[in-house]
C-alpha positions as MATLAB code, in Angstrom:
seq = 'MKRKHNQITDQRFIDTFLGKSRIGRLATIGSDGYPYITPVNYVYLDGLIYFHCARAGEKLDNIRRESRVCFQVDQPLAYLDLAFADNHEKPCAVTQFYHCVIIRGQAKVVENIEEKVKALNALVSSHQDDQQHFEEITEQTPPVRHCEIVAVRVESMTAKSELAQKKSPEERARIATYLKQRNLAGDAETAVLLYSEDE';
ca = [
      90.403  168.772   53.273;
      87.442  169.096   50.908;
      84.692  168.262   53.404;
      85.545  170.552   56.288;
      82.539  169.370   58.295;
      84.209  165.953   58.584;
      87.547  167.313   59.755;
      88.839  166.548   63.260;
      91.054  169.280   64.705;
      91.128  168.190   68.353;
      94.695  166.924   68.784;
      93.813  165.192   72.051;
      91.191  163.121   70.240;
      93.670  162.264   67.486;
      96.374  161.268   69.986;
      93.905  159.093   71.909;
      92.644  157.492   68.701;
      96.157  156.672   67.502;
      97.090  155.475   70.980;
      94.264  152.965   71.280;
      94.399  151.643   67.711;
      96.637  148.669   66.968;
      96.830  148.232   63.202;
      97.703  150.810   60.571;
      98.494  150.704   56.865;
     101.884  151.838   55.681;
     102.334  153.090   52.118;
     105.874  153.152   50.755;
     107.149  153.926   47.269;
     108.125  150.768   45.413;
     111.139  150.412   43.131;
     108.701  150.339   40.203;
     107.199  153.670   41.271;
     103.933  152.146   42.455;
     102.669  152.609   46.026;
     103.202  149.524   48.186;
     100.744  149.185   51.083;
     101.115  146.820   54.012;
      99.189  146.500   57.289;
     101.406  146.690   60.383;
     100.996  146.402   64.129;
     102.144  149.719   65.554;
     102.372  151.825   68.672;
     102.036  155.617   68.912;
     104.774  156.775   71.272;
     106.134  160.266   71.940;
     104.438  161.567   68.813;
     105.977  158.949   66.528;
     104.633  155.812   64.878;
     106.723  152.722   65.644;
     106.343  149.293   64.091;
     108.510  146.190   63.901;
     109.323  144.090   60.870;
     111.702  141.479   59.527;
     115.240  142.600   58.781;
     114.717  142.083   55.053;
     111.782  142.560   52.724;
     110.147  144.840   50.186;
     108.762  147.248   52.788;
     112.194  147.805   54.330;
     113.893  148.019   50.933;
     111.454  150.755   49.951;
     112.056  152.720   53.155;
     115.830  152.538   52.796;
     115.585  153.759   49.213;
     112.903  156.433   49.828;
     112.006  157.520   53.362;
     108.782  159.336   52.469;
     105.773  157.324   53.578;
     102.075  157.618   54.268;
     100.431  155.947   57.262;
      96.685  155.438   57.683;
      94.597  154.274   60.627;
      90.819  153.885   60.550;
      88.025  152.687   62.788;
      84.886  151.527   60.990;
      81.785  152.275   63.039;
      78.195  151.369   62.201;
      76.948  150.935   58.646;
      73.650  152.635   57.853;
      71.847  150.253   55.518;
      68.936  150.648   53.129;
      66.461  149.449   55.733;
      66.833  152.813   57.469;
      66.063  154.759   54.301;
      63.124  152.425   53.663;
      63.703  152.969   49.972;
      65.699  150.277   48.185;
      65.672  152.338   45.005;
      68.152  154.827   46.505;
      71.400  152.920   47.096;
      73.275  156.168   47.758;
      71.363  156.421   51.030;
      73.736  153.910   52.631;
      76.472  155.359   54.853;
      79.576  154.009   56.582;
      80.365  155.866   59.802;
      84.067  155.954   60.742;
      87.098  157.722   62.201;
      90.271  158.030   60.122;
      93.768  159.531   60.466;
      96.250  159.945   57.609;
      99.896  160.776   58.293;
     102.619  161.863   55.902;
     106.124  161.536   57.237;
     109.642  160.174   57.076;
     110.380  156.567   58.021;
     113.729  155.470   59.386;
     115.101  152.250   60.832;
     115.862  152.820   64.517;
     119.573  152.276   65.149;
     119.672  153.404   68.785;
     119.296  150.262   70.888;
     117.656  152.066   73.826;
     115.012  153.586   71.561;
     114.493  150.203   69.906;
     113.970  148.434   73.246;
     111.640  151.189   74.462;
     109.528  150.915   71.303;
     109.366  147.109   71.508;
     108.228  147.220   75.138;
     105.597  149.827   74.272;
     104.421  147.740   71.320;
     104.004  144.602   73.432;
     102.397  146.550   76.288;
      99.855  148.154   73.956;
      98.520  144.698   73.089;
      98.061  143.594   76.710;
      95.251  144.505   79.068;
      95.961  145.976   82.496;
      95.829  142.550   84.139;
      98.401  140.940   81.860;
     102.090  141.210   82.640;
     105.059  140.299   80.485;
     108.780  139.992   80.992;
     110.330  143.323   80.075;
     112.375  143.324   76.898;
     116.026  144.300   77.351;
     119.014  144.752   75.076;
     119.906  141.122   75.800;
     116.519  139.724   74.740;
     117.366  137.612   71.635;
     114.505  138.816   69.367;
     115.790  142.404   69.683;
     118.658  141.473   67.373;
     116.440  139.586   64.959;
     113.970  142.325   63.981;
     113.946  145.935   62.942;
     112.030  148.802   64.484;
     110.970  151.591   62.161;
     109.989  155.056   63.376;
     107.763  157.354   61.328;
     108.277  161.027   62.121;
     105.098  162.948   61.396;
     105.345  165.839   58.942;
     101.628  166.343   58.420;
      98.502  164.767   59.808;
      94.837  164.958   58.874;
      91.900  163.351   60.629;
      88.217  163.063   59.869;
      85.040  161.346   60.974;
      81.785  160.556   59.240;
      79.081  160.980   61.865;
      76.276  162.575   59.858;
      77.606  166.040   60.690;
      75.557  167.644   57.909;
      72.318  166.162   59.214;
      70.049  168.039   61.593;
      70.040  167.104   65.298;
      66.632  165.516   64.765;
      67.886  163.375   61.883;
      70.973  162.282   63.844;
      68.706  161.326   66.745;
      66.547  159.274   64.369;
      69.626  157.474   63.039;
      70.876  156.850   66.584;
      67.521  155.394   67.614;
      67.528  153.096   64.588;
      71.051  151.898   65.355;
      70.244  151.189   69.000;
      67.217  149.154   67.974;
      69.134  147.285   65.270;
      71.905  146.522   67.786;
      74.582  145.128   65.496;
      78.280  145.322   66.347;
      79.289  148.982   66.619;
      75.716  150.326   66.603;
      75.542  151.332   70.273;
      78.918  153.113   70.176;
      77.979  154.970   66.998;
      74.625  156.016   68.463;
      76.420  157.617   71.416;
      78.789  159.444   69.062;
      75.886  160.742   66.973;
      74.298  162.224   70.087;
      77.623  163.746   71.181;
      77.813  165.731   67.936;
      75.032  167.904   69.334;
      76.775  168.656   72.642;
];
């Protein structure tokens, strides 16, 4: 990774981030040689990425022809606008704060019915809150036969965040104060993260 100061090496953070996120972007290799990117609902389970899809389609055709894939998950945080810089003549002063994970791996359609059912239950459960209950999916549940589950086995993984790591503690505190006062969606969370960089 070029910008080492942005790199995340804490595997627990990465696992938690992947576990709480719901949508990722899958890149497969198309028959024409071009990358083909699609957003998918996924679940991170036992170190693998699982997602469901229709039993036919370009994404699945690509995977069956070439199993190498890339999978990306991001979380946009606050956006630092020009009002903070107080200088509208310097557009490069704007900054998007974020977390991001990029995975390279091998994708394969899950043939084992027990693994398929386990992944489907985990996928549904990940989209419910603790107070919501659902009827457990079994091998006899009709939709099990009408969809595919794909597992992505991770071969390499990189993660990074943009949280003004190159700024001084004083500058990060100034940004955090601005974000708390601005109070747009994501500002409060980002302010806390900026302070935590100094701990």
